[in-house]
Coordinates of C-alpha atoms in Angstrom, one line a residue:
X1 CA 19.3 -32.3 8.3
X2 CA 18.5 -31.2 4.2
X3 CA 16.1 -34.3 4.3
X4 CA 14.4 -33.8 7.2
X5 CA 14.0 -30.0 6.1
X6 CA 12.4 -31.0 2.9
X7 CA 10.2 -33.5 4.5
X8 CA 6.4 -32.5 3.7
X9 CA 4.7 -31.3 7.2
X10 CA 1.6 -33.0 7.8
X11 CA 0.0 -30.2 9.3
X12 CA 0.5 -28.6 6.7
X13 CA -1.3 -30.0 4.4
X14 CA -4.2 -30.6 6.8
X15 CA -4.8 -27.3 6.8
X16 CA -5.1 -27.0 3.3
X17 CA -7.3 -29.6 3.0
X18 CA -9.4 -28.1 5.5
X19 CA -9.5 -24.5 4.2
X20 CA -10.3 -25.9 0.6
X21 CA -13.5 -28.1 2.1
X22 CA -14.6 -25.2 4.1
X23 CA -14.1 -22.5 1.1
X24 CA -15.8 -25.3 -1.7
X25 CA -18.5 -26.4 0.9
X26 CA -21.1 -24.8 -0.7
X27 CA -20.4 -26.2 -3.9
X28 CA -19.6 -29.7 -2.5
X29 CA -23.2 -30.0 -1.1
X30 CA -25.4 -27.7 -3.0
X31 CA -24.4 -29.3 -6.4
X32 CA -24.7 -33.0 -5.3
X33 CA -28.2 -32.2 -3.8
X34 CA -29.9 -30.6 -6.6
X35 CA -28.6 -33.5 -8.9
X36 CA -30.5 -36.3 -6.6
X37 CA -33.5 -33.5 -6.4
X38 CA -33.5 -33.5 -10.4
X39 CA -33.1 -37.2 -10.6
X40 CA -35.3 -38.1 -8.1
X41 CA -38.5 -35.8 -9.4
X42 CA -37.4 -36.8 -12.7
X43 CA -37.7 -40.6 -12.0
X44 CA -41.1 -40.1 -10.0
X45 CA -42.4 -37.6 -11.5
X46 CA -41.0 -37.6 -15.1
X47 CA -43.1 -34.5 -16.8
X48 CA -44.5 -32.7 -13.8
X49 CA -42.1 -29.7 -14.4
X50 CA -43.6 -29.3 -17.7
X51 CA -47.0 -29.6 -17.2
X52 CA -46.9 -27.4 -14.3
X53 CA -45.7 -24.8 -16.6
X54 CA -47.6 -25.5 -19.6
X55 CA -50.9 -25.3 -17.3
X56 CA -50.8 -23.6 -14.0
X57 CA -48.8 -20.6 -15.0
X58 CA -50.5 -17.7 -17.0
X59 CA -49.0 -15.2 -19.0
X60 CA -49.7 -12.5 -16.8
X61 CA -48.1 -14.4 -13.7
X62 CA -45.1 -14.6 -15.8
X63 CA -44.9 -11.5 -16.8
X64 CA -45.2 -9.7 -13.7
X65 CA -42.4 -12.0 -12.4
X66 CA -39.9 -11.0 -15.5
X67 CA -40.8 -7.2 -14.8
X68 CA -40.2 -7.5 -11.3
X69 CA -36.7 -9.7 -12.0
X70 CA -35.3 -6.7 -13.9
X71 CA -36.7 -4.3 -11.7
X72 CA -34.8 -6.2 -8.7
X73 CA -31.4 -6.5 -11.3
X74 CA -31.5 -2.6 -12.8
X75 CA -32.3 -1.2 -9.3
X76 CA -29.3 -3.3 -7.9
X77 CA -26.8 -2.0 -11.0
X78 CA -28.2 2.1 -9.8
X79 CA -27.4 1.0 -6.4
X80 CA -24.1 -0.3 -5.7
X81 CA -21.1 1.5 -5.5
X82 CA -19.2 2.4 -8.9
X83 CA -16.2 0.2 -9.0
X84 CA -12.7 2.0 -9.3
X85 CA -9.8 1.1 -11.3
X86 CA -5.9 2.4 -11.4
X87 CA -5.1 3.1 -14.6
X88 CA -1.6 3.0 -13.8
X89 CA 1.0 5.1 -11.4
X90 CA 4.5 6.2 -11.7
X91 CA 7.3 6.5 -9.6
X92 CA 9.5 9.6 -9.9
X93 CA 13.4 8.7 -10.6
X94 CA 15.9 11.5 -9.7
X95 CA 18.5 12.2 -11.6
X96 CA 22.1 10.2 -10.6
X97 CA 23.4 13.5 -9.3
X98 CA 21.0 13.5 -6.3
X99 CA 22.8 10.2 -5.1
X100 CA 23.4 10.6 -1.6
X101 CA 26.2 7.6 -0.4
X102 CA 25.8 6.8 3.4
X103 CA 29.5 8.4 3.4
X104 CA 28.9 11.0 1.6
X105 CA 25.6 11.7 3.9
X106 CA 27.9 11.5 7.1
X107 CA 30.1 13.7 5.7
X108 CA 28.0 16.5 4.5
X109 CA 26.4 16.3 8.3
X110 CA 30.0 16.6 9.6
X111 CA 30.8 19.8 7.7
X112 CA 27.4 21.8 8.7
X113 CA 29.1 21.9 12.1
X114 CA 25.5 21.7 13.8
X115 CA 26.4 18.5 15.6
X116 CA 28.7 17.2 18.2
X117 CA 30.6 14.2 18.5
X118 CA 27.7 12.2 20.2
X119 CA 25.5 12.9 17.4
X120 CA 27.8 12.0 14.4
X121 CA 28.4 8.8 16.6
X122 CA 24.5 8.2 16.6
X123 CA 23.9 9.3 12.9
X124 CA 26.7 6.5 11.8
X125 CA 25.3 3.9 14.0
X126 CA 22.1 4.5 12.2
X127 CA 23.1 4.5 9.1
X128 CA 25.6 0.9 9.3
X129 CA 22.0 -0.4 10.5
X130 CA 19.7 1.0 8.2
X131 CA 19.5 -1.4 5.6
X132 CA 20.1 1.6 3.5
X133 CA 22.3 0.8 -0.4
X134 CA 24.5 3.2 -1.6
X135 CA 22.5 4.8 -4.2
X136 CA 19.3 6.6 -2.4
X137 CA 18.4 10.5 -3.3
X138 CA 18.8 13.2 -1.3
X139 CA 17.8 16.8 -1.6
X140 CA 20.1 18.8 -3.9
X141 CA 20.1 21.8 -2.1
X142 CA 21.3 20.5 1.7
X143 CA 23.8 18.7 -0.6
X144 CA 25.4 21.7 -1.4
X145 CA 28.0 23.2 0.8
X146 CA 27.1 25.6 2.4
X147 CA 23.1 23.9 2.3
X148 CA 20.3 26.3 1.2
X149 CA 17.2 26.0 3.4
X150 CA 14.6 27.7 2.1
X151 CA 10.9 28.2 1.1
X152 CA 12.2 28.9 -2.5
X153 CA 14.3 25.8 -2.6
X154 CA 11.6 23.8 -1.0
X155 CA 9.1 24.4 -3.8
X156 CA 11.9 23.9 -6.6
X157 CA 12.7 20.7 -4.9
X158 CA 8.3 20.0 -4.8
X159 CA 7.5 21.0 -8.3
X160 CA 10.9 19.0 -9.5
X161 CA 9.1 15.5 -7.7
X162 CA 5.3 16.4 -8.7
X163 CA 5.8 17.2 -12.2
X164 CA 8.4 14.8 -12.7
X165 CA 6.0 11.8 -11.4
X166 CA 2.5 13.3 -13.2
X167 CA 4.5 14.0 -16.6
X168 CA 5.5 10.2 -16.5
X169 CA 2.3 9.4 -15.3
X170 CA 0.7 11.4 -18.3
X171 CA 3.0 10.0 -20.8
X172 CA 2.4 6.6 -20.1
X173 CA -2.1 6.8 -20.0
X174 CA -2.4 9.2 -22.5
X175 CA -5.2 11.0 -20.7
X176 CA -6.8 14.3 -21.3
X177 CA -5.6 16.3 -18.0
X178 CA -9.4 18.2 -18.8
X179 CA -11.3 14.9 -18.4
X180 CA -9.6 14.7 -14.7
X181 CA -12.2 15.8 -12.1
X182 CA -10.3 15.0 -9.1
X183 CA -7.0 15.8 -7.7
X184 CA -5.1 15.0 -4.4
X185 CA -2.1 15.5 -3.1
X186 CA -0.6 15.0 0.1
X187 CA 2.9 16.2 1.5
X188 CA 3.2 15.7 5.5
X189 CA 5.4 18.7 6.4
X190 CA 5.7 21.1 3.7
X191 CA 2.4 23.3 2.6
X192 CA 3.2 25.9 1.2
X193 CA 0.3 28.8 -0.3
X194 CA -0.7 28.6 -2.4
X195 CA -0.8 24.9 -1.9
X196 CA 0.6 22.2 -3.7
X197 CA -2.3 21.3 -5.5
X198 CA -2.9 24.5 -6.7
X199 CA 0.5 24.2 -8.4
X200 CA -0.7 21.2 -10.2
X201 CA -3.9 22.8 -11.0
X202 CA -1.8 25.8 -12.5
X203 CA 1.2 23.8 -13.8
X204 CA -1.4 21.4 -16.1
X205 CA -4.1 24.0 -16.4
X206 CA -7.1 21.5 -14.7
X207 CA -10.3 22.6 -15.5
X208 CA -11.7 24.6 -13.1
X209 CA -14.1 22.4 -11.5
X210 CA -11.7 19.8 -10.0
X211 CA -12.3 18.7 -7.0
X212 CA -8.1 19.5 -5.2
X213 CA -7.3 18.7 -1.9
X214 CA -4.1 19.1 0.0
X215 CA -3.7 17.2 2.5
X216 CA -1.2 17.7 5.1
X217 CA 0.5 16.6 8.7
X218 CA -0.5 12.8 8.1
X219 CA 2.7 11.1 7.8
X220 CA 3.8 8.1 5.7
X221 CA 0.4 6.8 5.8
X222 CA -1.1 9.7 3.6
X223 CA -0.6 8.1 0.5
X224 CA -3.3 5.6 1.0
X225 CA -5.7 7.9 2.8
X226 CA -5.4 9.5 -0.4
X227 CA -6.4 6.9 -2.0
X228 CA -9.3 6.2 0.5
X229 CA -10.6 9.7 -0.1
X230 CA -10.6 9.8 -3.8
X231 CA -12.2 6.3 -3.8
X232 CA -14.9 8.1 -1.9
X233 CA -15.3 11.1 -4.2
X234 CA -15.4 8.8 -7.3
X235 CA -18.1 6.1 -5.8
X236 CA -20.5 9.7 -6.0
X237 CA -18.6 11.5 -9.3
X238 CA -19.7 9.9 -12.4
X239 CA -17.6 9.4 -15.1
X240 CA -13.8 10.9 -14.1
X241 CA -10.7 10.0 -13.6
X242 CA -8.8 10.9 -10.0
X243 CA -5.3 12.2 -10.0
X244 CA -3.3 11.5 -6.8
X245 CA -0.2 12.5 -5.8
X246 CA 1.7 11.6 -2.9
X247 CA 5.6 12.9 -2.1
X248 CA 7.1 14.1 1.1
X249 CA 10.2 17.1 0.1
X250 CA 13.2 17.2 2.6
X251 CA 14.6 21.1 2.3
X252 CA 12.6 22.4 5.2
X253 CA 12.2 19.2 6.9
X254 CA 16.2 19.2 7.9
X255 CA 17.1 19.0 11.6
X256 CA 20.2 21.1 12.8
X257 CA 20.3 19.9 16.4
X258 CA 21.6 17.1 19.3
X259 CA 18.4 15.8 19.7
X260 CA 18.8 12.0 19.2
X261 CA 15.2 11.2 18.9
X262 CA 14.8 13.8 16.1
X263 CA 17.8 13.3 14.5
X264 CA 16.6 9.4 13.4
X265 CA 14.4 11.6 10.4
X266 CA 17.7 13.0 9.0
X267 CA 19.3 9.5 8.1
X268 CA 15.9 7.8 7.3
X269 CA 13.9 10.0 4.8
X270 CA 15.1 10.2 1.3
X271 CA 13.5 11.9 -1.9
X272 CA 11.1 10.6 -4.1
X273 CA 7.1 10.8 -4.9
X274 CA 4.3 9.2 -6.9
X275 CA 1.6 9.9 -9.1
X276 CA -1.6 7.8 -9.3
X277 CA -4.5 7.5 -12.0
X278 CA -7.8 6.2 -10.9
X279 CA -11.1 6.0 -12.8
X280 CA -14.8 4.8 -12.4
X281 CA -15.1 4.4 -16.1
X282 CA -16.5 0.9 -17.2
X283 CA -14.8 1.7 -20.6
X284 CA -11.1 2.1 -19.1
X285 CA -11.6 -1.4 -17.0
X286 CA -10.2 -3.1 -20.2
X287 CA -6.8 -1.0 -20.0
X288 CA -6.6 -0.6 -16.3
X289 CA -4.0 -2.3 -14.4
X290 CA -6.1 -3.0 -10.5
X291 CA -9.2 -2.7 -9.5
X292 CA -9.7 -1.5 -6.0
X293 CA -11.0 -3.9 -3.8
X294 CA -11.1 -2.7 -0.2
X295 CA -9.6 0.5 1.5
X296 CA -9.3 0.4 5.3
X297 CA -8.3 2.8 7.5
X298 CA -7.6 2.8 11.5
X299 CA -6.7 5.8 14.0
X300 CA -5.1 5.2 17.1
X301 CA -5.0 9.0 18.0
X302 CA -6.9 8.6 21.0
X303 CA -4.0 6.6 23.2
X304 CA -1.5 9.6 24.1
X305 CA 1.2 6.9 23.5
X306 CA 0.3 6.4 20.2
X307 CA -0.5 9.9 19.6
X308 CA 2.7 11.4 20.6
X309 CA 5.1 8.8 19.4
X310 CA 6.0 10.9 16.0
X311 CA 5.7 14.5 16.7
X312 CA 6.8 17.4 15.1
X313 CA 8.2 19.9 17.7
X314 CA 10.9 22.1 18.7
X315 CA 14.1 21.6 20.9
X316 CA 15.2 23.1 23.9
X317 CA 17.6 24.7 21.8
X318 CA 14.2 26.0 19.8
X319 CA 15.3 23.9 16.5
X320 CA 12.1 22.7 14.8
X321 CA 12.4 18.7 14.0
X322 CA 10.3 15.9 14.2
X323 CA 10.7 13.5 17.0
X324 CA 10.4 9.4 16.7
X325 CA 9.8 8.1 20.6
X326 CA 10.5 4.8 21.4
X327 CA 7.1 3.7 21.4
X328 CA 6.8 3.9 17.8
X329 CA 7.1 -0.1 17.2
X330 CA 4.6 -0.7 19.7
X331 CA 2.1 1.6 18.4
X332 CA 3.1 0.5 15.2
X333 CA 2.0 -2.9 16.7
X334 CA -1.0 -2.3 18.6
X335 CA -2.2 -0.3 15.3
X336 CA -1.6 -3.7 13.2
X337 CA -3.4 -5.4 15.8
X338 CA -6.7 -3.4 15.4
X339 CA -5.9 -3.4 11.9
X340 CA -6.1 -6.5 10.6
X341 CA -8.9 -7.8 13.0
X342 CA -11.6 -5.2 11.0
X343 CA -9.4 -6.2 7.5
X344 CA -9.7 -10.3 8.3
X345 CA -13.1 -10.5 7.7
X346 CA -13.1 -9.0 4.2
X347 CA -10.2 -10.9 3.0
X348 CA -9.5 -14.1 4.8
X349 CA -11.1 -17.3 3.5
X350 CA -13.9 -18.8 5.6
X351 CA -11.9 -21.4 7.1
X352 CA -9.4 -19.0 8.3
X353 CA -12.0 -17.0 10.0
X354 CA -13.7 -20.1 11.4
X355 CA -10.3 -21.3 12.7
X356 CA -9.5 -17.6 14.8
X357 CA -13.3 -17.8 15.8
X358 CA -12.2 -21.5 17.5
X359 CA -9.0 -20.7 18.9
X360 CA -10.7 -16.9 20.3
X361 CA -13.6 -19.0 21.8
X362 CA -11.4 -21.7 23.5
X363 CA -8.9 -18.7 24.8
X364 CA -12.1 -16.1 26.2
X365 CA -15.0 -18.6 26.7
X366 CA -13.6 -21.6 28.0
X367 CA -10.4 -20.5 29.5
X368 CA -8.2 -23.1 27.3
X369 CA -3.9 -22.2 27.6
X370 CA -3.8 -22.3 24.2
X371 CA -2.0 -20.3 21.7
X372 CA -3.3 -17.1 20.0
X373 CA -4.3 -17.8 16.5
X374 CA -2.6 -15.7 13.9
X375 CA -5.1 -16.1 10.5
X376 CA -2.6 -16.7 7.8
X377 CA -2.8 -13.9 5.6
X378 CA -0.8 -15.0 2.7
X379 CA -4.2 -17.5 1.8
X380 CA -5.4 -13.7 1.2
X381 CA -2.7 -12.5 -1.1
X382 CA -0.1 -12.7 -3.4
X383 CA 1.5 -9.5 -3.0
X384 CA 2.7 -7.5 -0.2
X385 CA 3.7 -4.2 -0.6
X386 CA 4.6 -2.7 3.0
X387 CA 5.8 0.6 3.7
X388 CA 9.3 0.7 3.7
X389 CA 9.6 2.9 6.7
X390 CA 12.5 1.3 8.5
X391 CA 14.1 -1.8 8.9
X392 CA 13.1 -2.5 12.1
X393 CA 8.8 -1.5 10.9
X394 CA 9.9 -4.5 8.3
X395 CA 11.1 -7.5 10.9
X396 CA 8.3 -6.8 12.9
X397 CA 5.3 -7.0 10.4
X398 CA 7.3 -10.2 8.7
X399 CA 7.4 -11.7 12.5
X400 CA 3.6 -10.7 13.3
X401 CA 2.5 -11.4 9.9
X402 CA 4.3 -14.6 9.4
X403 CA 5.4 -13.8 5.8
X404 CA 8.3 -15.3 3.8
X405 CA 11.7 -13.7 2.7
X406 CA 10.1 -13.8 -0.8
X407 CA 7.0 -11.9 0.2
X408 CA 9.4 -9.3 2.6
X409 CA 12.0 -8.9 -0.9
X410 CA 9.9 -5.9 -2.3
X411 CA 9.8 -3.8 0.6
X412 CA 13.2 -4.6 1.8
X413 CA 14.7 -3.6 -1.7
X414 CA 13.3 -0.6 -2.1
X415 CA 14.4 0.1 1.7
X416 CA 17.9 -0.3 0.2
X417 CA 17.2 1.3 -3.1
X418 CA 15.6 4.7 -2.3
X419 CA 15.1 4.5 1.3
X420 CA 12.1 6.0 3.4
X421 CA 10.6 7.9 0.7
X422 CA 7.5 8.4 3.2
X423 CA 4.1 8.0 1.5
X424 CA 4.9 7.0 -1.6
X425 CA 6.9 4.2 -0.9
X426 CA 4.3 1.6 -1.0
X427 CA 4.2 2.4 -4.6
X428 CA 7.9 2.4 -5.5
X429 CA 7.6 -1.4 -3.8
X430 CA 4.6 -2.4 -6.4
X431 CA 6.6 -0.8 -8.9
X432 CA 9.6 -3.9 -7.9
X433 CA 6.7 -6.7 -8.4
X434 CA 5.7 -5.8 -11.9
X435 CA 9.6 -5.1 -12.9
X436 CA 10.5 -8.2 -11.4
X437 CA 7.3 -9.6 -13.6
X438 CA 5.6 -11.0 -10.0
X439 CA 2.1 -9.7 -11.4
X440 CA -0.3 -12.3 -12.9
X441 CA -4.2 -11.7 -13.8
X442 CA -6.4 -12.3 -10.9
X443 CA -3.2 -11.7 -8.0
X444 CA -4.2 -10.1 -5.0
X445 CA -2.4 -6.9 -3.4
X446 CA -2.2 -5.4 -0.1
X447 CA -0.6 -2.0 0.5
X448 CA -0.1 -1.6 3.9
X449 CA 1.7 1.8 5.3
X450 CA 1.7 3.5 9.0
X451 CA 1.5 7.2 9.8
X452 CA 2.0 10.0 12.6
X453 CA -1.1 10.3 14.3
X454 CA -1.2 6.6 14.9
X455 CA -2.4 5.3 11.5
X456 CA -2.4 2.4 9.7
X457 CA -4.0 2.1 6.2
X458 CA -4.6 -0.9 4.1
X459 CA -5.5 -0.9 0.5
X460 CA -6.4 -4.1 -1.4
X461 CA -6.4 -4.9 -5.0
X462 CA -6.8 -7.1 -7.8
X463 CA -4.6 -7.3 -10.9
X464 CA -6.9 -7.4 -13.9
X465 CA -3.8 -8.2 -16.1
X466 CA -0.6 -9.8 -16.3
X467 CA 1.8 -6.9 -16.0
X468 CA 4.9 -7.7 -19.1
X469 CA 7.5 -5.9 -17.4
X470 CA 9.0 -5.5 -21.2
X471 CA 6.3 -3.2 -22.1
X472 CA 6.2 -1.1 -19.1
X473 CA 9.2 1.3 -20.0
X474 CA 8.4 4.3 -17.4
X475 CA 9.4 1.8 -14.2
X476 CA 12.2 2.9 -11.9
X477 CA 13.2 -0.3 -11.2
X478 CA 13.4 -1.7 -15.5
X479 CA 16.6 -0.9 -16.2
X480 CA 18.2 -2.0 -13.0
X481 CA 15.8 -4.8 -11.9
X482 CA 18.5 -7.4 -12.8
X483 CA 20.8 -6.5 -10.3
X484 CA 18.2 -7.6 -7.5
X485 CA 17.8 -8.8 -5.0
X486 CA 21.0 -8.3 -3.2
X487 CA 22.0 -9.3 0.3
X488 CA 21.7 -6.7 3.1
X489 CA 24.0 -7.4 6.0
X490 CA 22.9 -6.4 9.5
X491 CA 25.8 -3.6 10.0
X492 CA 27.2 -2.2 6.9
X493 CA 30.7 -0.6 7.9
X494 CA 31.2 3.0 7.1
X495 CA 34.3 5.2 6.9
X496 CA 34.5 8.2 6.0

């Protein structure tokens, strides 16, 4: 059975073959051609190219063809959009004393008293399923018996994951917090006034023409509109740097109630947030880490299913919490569906868009029983870095997607090393690819996360260096990174 396994599939390398004549074609006929042209004017003609130049031509001619040439080039260069770079991000790293075990979770639940038997029952099922470690962060003051839940301990907990994620950020580019212009953070449930970019703005005394937006209510998926938005604001802003942060706090966001569809946020979200530096500066391109290729965003608000299936609301009991419906993975999938048929086109190979064109053609046009064509997005990328929203978000977009276990180990170890840290997760999980020393020059990245509303948002990069895990010293993963991966079984006992 090993044999046959390791046998070479034929169709496998026919499709390679095919996708490298379809993606070289151009060069496979163009460059043949214009060698016969050359040789065959040459042979017949040998010297007409240069008398035509020596004689027919003028000097005026030829001028007003050179002025118009750089017209054409310095009007283009004005035109186009400024590129944008990431300078670099960082991941915030609580301290050890925020560990929250899965037991130690269940029985800190247990001793509130807010839920019945049922609902401890449901929480531990969750939890043996989760695909959860034993060393993600919780909030320090629910961990606390009894648990303080307030607006005070909300913003301690919010200034303790901004700052600590923008100091390290700051530490490691060595920028000049007056040369940022722009600044955006997002937080889905907790907005406090004055907001939360105000309390950067105040904390790291931005100048006071920054552009700050708050962004709020926009779920996992915030982190990348984020991005979006400050890509925007930098293609028209000459000359900045953009400072994003995205982090999602858990003091307010606590359910107290029997509600089982609500109670699925209490074992998934943990703490954590991270800070991002972007810049349209030619100068910084040599020092950046990415430069932003595509951003990409679809809304499937207007489908009630998909609008309703995360929704913050209260129960009948009036206890506020946010409810996950079970129609989450199928808006999840629908919204990947929509998704990556307006993303294929900008990063799939010719031959992979020529070979969904065939197979949609024979399917609509001609009425042919054959299988939908799934374009192969790994010809695309390198990297995946996936939201680590849940276990059950990850099997899905490794089934649809048709990616490897070595593609799904990023997002499945942060999963299991700091949980659902909501927007910024897609971060902590390109954080594990350069610890892990997975980034080479010239690799291409997807982020790809999914929000209440229903959103999913794409951003796609290029490494423009080899990241040396040994030099980056501010990673959350460096001084642990050995230890993975590590097997996560289906159902993880707990007693407690």
């Amino acid at each position: 059975m090993e044999d046959e396994k390791k046998k070479p599939n034929p169709v496998n390398y026919g499709k390679l073959a095919f996708h490298y004549l379809i993606s070289n074609a151009m060069y496979l006929v163009l460059v043949p051609l214009i060698a016969i042209l050359f040789s065959t004017t040459h042979l017949s003609e040998e010297g007409n190219f240069v008398h035509y130049y020596n004689h027919e031509l003028n000097l005026v001619s030829a001028t007003a063809c050179i002025a118009v040439t750089v017209f054409l080039v310095a009007l283009y260069f004005m035109c186009r959009p400024r590129q944008v770079y990431l300078l670099d991000f960082a991941c915030y790293k609580p301290d050890k004393t925020q560990m929250c075990t899965k037991e130690f979770f269940l029985k800190r639940s247990e001793l509130t008293g807010s839920f019945s038997e049922e609902s401890m029952a449901f929480q531990r099922k969750i939890m043996e399923r989760s695909g959860y470690g034993q060393k993600t962060y919780g909030s320090k003051s629910l961990m606390e018996i009894p648990g303080i839940m307030s607006v005070e301990e909300a913003r301690k907990e919010a200034e303790m994951l901004i700052f600590g994620a923008v100091d390290e950020l700051l530490a490691k580019t060595r920028v000049n917090v007056k040369d940022i212009g722009i600044l955006i953070v997002n937080s889905s449930l907790f907005n406090p006034t004055p907001s939360l970019s105000a309390m950067v703005v105040h904390r790291y005394k931005l100048r006071g023409n920054v552009l700050s937006y708050s962004l709020g209510g926009m779920g996992c998926s915030a982190g990348l509109i984020s991005l979006d938005l400050a890509k925007r604001l930098l293609q028209v802003e000459p000359n900045t740097y953009a400072l994003i942060v995205s982090m999602e706090g858990m003091n307010l966001n606590w359910y107290g109630g029997n509600n089982r569809s609500m109670l699925i946020t209490n074992c998934l979200f943990r703490l954590g947030a991270a800070a991002i530096l972007l810049t349209n500066r030619v100068s910084d391109r040599g020092r950046s880490k990415y430069q932003l290729v595509h951003s990409l965003r679809t809304h499937m608000g207007a489908d009630d299913k998909c609008y309703n299936c995360v929704l913050q609301k209260e129960d009948p009991e009036k206890r506020l919490g946010v409810q996950i419906s079970k129609d989450l993975l199928s808006a999840a999938g629908e919204a990947l569906k929509t998704h990556i048929t307006t993303l294929g086109p900008l990063v799939l190979p010719i031959s992979e868009q020529l070979l969904f064109l065939l197979n949609l053609v024979g399917r609509k046009v001609f009425n042919m029983k054959i299988q939908k064509y799934v374009p192969d997005f790994k010809m695309a990328f390198e990297h995946f870095c996936i939201h680590a929203g849940g276990r059950a978000v990850l099997d899905e977009l490794e089934k649809n997607l048709g990616l490897t276990e070595s593609h799904m180990e990023p997002s499945r170890m942060t999963l299991y090393r700091f949980g659902n840290t909501s927007s910024s997760s897609s971060w902590y999980v390109l954080a594990y690819c350069e610890a892990a020393g997975r980034i080479k020059r010239g690799d291409r990245v997807w982020q790809i996360a999914f929000g209440s509303g229903f959103k999913c948002n794409s951003a796609v990069w290029r490494a423009l260096r080899t990241v040396d895990p040994a030099k980056d010293e501010h990673n959350p993963w460096t001084d642990e990174i050995d230890e993975f991966p590590v097997p996560v079984p289906d159902v993880a006992s707990i007693v407690y």
